[in-house]
XYZ file of C-alpha atoms in Angstrom:
336
model
C 120.178 103.128 141.963
C 123.299 101.165 141.118
C 124.349 103.685 138.458
C 124.825 106.322 141.145
C 127.491 104.242 142.813
C 130.136 104.439 140.064
C 133.025 106.884 140.267
C 135.821 107.675 137.852
C 139.295 107.838 139.357
C 141.276 110.428 137.317
C 144.264 108.899 135.553
C 146.244 111.821 136.951
C 145.740 110.450 140.464
C 147.839 107.364 139.728
C 150.419 109.464 137.874
C 150.568 111.913 140.775
C 151.135 109.352 143.510
C 153.772 107.687 141.319
C 155.602 111.038 141.142
C 155.514 111.127 144.949
C 157.318 107.787 145.034
C 154.263 105.670 145.841
C 153.571 102.702 143.571
C 149.914 102.439 142.455
C 150.147 98.709 143.167
C 150.956 99.473 146.806
C 147.844 101.643 147.075
C 145.677 98.882 145.587
C 147.124 96.301 147.968
C 146.771 98.595 150.980
C 143.132 99.179 150.006
C 142.705 95.391 149.676
C 141.529 95.796 146.106
C 142.528 93.874 142.955
C 145.348 95.426 140.907
C 142.898 95.848 138.018
C 141.451 98.770 139.998
C 144.331 100.884 138.647
C 143.040 100.607 135.086
C 139.299 100.255 135.785
C 137.053 102.831 134.121
C 135.049 103.290 137.325
C 134.861 102.095 140.919
C 132.242 101.928 143.655
C 132.006 104.580 146.365
C 133.439 102.149 148.926
C 136.381 101.330 146.626
C 136.951 105.027 145.922
C 137.093 105.839 149.622
C 139.355 102.824 150.226
C 141.814 104.072 147.581
C 142.047 107.481 149.244
C 142.392 105.964 152.694
C 145.175 103.696 151.408
C 147.048 106.686 149.966
C 146.630 108.429 153.317
C 147.973 105.396 155.195
C 151.048 105.257 152.949
C 151.880 108.947 153.572
C 153.396 109.906 156.919
C 151.058 112.845 157.504
C 147.603 113.746 156.108
C 148.526 117.403 155.626
C 151.706 116.446 153.806
C 149.771 114.111 151.527
C 147.218 116.825 150.740
C 149.778 119.474 149.854
C 152.071 117.180 147.875
C 149.385 115.617 145.691
C 147.533 118.906 145.121
C 150.651 120.681 143.920
C 152.149 117.777 141.939
C 148.928 117.119 139.993
C 149.736 118.495 136.535
C 147.211 120.556 134.608
C 147.801 118.364 131.556
C 146.313 115.421 133.458
C 143.048 117.205 134.312
C 139.977 115.299 133.053
C 137.729 117.280 130.605
C 135.325 118.457 133.347
C 138.195 119.951 135.377
C 139.909 121.271 132.264
C 136.781 123.327 131.595
C 137.155 124.967 135.017
C 140.846 125.739 134.464
C 140.067 127.541 131.215
C 137.086 129.462 132.657
C 136.680 133.221 132.306
C 137.376 134.024 135.975
C 137.596 132.387 139.408
C 133.825 132.621 139.967
C 133.096 130.974 136.625
C 135.627 128.239 137.423
C 134.103 127.453 140.820
C 130.574 127.340 139.414
C 131.677 124.986 136.665
C 133.458 122.820 139.224
C 130.330 122.539 141.396
C 128.175 121.779 138.351
C 130.384 119.173 136.733
C 131.150 117.461 140.048
C 127.649 116.024 139.690
C 128.966 113.899 136.826
C 131.490 112.203 139.075
C 130.204 111.638 142.618
C 130.619 111.302 145.531
C 131.908 114.835 146.255
C 129.317 117.617 146.131
C 130.129 121.329 146.402
C 127.689 123.973 147.615
C 128.668 127.562 146.858
C 127.163 130.501 148.727
C 128.173 134.096 148.027
C 127.703 136.683 150.747
C 128.501 140.399 150.798
C 132.198 139.901 151.473
C 132.766 136.144 151.585
C 132.134 133.083 149.474
C 131.753 129.747 151.263
C 132.108 126.367 149.582
C 130.804 123.453 151.607
C 131.755 119.872 150.830
C 129.128 117.175 151.095
C 128.660 113.680 149.716
C 126.317 112.511 146.968
C 124.191 109.392 147.358
C 126.027 108.088 150.401
C 125.588 108.566 154.140
C 129.282 107.785 154.616
C 131.789 110.634 154.853
C 134.912 110.465 152.733
C 138.381 110.022 154.272
C 140.007 113.213 155.660
C 142.638 113.000 152.903
C 139.962 113.256 150.189
C 138.259 116.111 152.039
C 141.520 118.039 152.304
C 142.505 117.414 148.681
C 139.085 118.569 147.428
C 139.184 121.903 149.280
C 142.902 122.452 148.634
C 142.375 121.902 144.922
C 139.793 124.711 144.810
C 142.464 127.108 146.095
C 145.073 125.592 143.768
C 142.691 126.084 140.843
C 142.389 129.774 141.685
C 146.163 130.154 141.982
C 146.891 128.427 138.702
C 144.066 130.130 136.849
C 144.765 133.695 138.012
C 148.523 133.314 138.256
C 148.363 134.933 141.705
C 149.233 133.500 145.159
C 145.637 133.509 146.427
C 144.875 132.569 150.008
C 141.704 131.376 151.695
C 140.032 133.423 154.423
C 139.104 130.485 156.665
C 139.002 126.679 156.422
C 136.972 124.272 158.541
C 137.381 120.508 158.832
C 135.305 118.025 160.807
C 138.209 115.637 161.483
C 141.935 115.906 162.340
C 144.075 116.628 159.276
C 147.611 116.036 160.488
C 150.095 118.918 160.608
C 147.777 121.915 160.859
C 150.621 124.435 160.679
C 151.640 123.040 157.293
C 148.048 123.255 156.070
C 147.663 126.794 157.395
C 150.819 127.754 155.530
C 149.386 126.240 152.344
C 145.914 127.793 152.620
C 147.314 131.032 154.062
C 144.700 131.251 156.816
C 143.496 129.872 160.140
C 142.139 126.311 160.098
C 139.529 125.026 162.511
C 139.344 121.322 163.362
C 136.202 119.736 164.819
C 133.775 121.889 162.865
C 130.289 120.643 161.985
C 131.081 120.661 158.268
C 133.993 120.784 155.821
C 134.019 124.301 154.414
C 136.304 126.680 152.549
C 135.765 130.430 152.900
C 137.165 132.711 150.202
C 137.158 136.473 149.745
C 134.367 137.364 147.367
C 136.510 139.984 145.643
C 138.915 137.219 144.557
C 136.127 135.608 142.533
C 136.226 138.513 140.084
C 139.872 137.866 139.211
C 140.248 136.874 135.528
C 141.933 133.628 134.582
C 145.102 134.008 132.533
C 144.339 130.484 131.320
C 140.960 131.571 129.881
C 140.344 129.807 126.573
C 137.052 130.763 124.955
C 137.467 128.474 121.944
C 138.154 125.422 124.093
C 135.166 126.201 126.332
C 132.920 126.452 123.263
C 133.924 122.881 122.459
C 133.892 121.419 125.974
C 130.821 123.081 127.514
C 128.101 121.662 125.189
C 129.618 118.177 125.432
C 129.845 118.283 129.234
C 126.356 119.786 129.615
C 124.890 117.101 127.363
C 126.689 114.370 129.287
C 125.476 115.769 132.614
C 121.910 116.053 131.303
C 121.945 112.463 130.035
C 123.371 111.255 133.329
C 120.696 113.050 135.333
C 117.955 111.684 133.094
C 119.257 108.150 133.636
C 118.926 108.591 137.390
C 115.776 108.667 139.435
C 115.099 112.368 139.991
C 112.941 111.351 142.957
C 115.908 109.824 144.777
C 118.158 112.793 143.961
C 115.586 115.266 145.327
C 115.106 113.205 148.481
C 118.859 113.084 149.039
C 119.182 116.874 148.695
C 116.233 117.428 151.038
C 117.668 115.084 153.678
C 120.959 116.947 153.875
C 119.457 120.452 153.884
C 116.331 120.258 156.070
C 118.044 121.304 159.308
C 118.914 124.639 157.723
C 115.222 125.432 157.251
C 112.598 124.382 154.750
C 114.208 124.205 151.300
C 111.936 125.297 148.468
C 111.765 123.816 144.996
C 113.809 126.674 143.481
C 116.765 125.870 145.753
C 116.648 122.134 144.990
C 116.184 122.740 141.254
C 119.143 125.108 141.222
C 121.333 122.494 142.918
C 120.329 120.004 140.215
C 121.129 122.548 137.492
C 117.572 122.876 136.189
C 114.578 125.224 136.470
C 111.836 124.597 139.025
C 109.403 123.997 136.128
C 111.632 121.293 134.688
C 112.008 119.685 138.117
C 108.220 119.681 138.649
C 107.731 118.092 135.223
C 110.378 115.416 135.900
C 108.786 114.580 139.263
C 105.322 114.405 137.695
C 106.706 111.982 135.100
C 107.875 109.792 137.989
C 104.448 109.969 139.615
C 105.265 112.245 142.528
C 105.595 115.916 143.534
C 108.002 118.115 145.450
C 105.493 118.618 148.272
C 104.970 114.858 148.606
C 108.720 114.165 148.694
C 109.285 116.860 151.312
C 106.630 115.274 153.520
C 108.038 111.802 152.889
C 111.579 112.857 153.803
C 110.395 114.588 156.978
C 108.480 111.473 157.972
C 111.429 109.152 157.312
C 113.924 111.365 159.139
C 111.597 111.939 162.099
C 111.523 108.180 162.732
C 115.317 107.977 162.514
C 115.913 110.885 164.887
C 113.224 109.837 167.384
C 114.833 106.397 167.557
C 117.980 108.094 168.861
C 117.554 109.127 172.532
C 120.384 111.643 172.131
C 117.939 114.052 170.423
C 115.121 115.665 172.351
C 111.811 116.119 170.519
C 112.273 119.875 170.095
C 115.615 119.184 168.365
C 113.981 116.627 166.078
C 111.376 119.185 165.016
C 114.129 121.662 164.079
C 116.243 119.040 162.322
C 113.443 118.194 159.912
C 112.652 121.824 159.150
C 109.818 122.761 161.512
C 110.038 126.145 163.190
C 107.897 125.123 166.157
C 107.244 121.911 168.026
C 103.446 122.073 167.681
C 103.603 121.937 163.869
C 105.790 118.859 164.136
C 103.370 117.207 166.599
C 100.404 117.781 164.245
C 102.298 116.403 161.246
C 103.563 113.370 163.150
C 100.051 112.502 164.337
C 98.936 112.448 160.701
C 101.855 110.173 159.744
C 101.819 107.732 162.653
C 98.515 108.269 164.448
C 100.434 108.946 167.636
C 102.526 111.634 169.348
C 106.311 111.710 168.901
C 106.740 111.015 172.619
C 104.516 107.921 172.583
C 106.083 106.648 169.356
C 109.572 107.041 170.852
C 108.545 105.156 173.985
C 107.303 102.228 171.874
C 110.130 102.165 169.334
C 113.185 103.380 171.272
C 116.372 101.926 169.867
C 115.018 101.087 166.395
C 115.324 102.816 163.062
C 113.461 102.419 159.756
C 116.163 103.695 157.366
């Protein structure tokens, strides 16, 4: 799965930090990476995270670094995938395009959920168990608000923002987002007003979208076909099981395909959605049971079982033993 671990650093990033008075060479050195990283076409996930952490270390305050780089990043330096979002029909269209085309350039992953009054956008990470630096988290969510402001030409504000880790000067960030910010949350999430999603973009460019969209869609499709769909499905299942049992429609939608297409792709790889769901539950159950911090009832919930008895029956089929006995024998070990 080596191909999944390559990320493009936008050229605008290096231009932006230079405008802030930070030399790209200093970032490379701080990240303990060769200077060629500045001109490399792509980097590994670890290198990508190291670059962002280095930028954070060279800025006095995380919040300051988020706001400065988000606002200084010029629209002209947007890569094609982001340019397509800037020239979308409205804010909703822009956000959907952003979530879709983010798949072309991991590791950030955006999950959008529209409710009656709110729209939440949750940030997660593709193909890595490691969380990105707080600076990258903040920039990603701040840019979604910045995109709405630039596209609509209006001073939009968020309704609520949640971060898992400290982000520096919270008052400065609250002033930027225009809302309350919670630190120490269980996920990194931006909440917008749903009514704002209907706002048209003054930057809407139908002709440009007609050129960009087919090219980007084709590129995304080719990229997804070059990856193991089995591994992508397993990754999505692992991150979403604790919220209940995800069905194939939900996973297919996240991959930007129909459930029929997903079934066909899995069949071509000699597996099925049902088999992968069982496999993921089995793998995660061993990981969680090896951690004494989780009681068995919690483990059952975390892998998508509504009751403990169903989990016990499934685990007996997998291991030929009860979760309690297995834990007693294997405490302190993990298989992933």
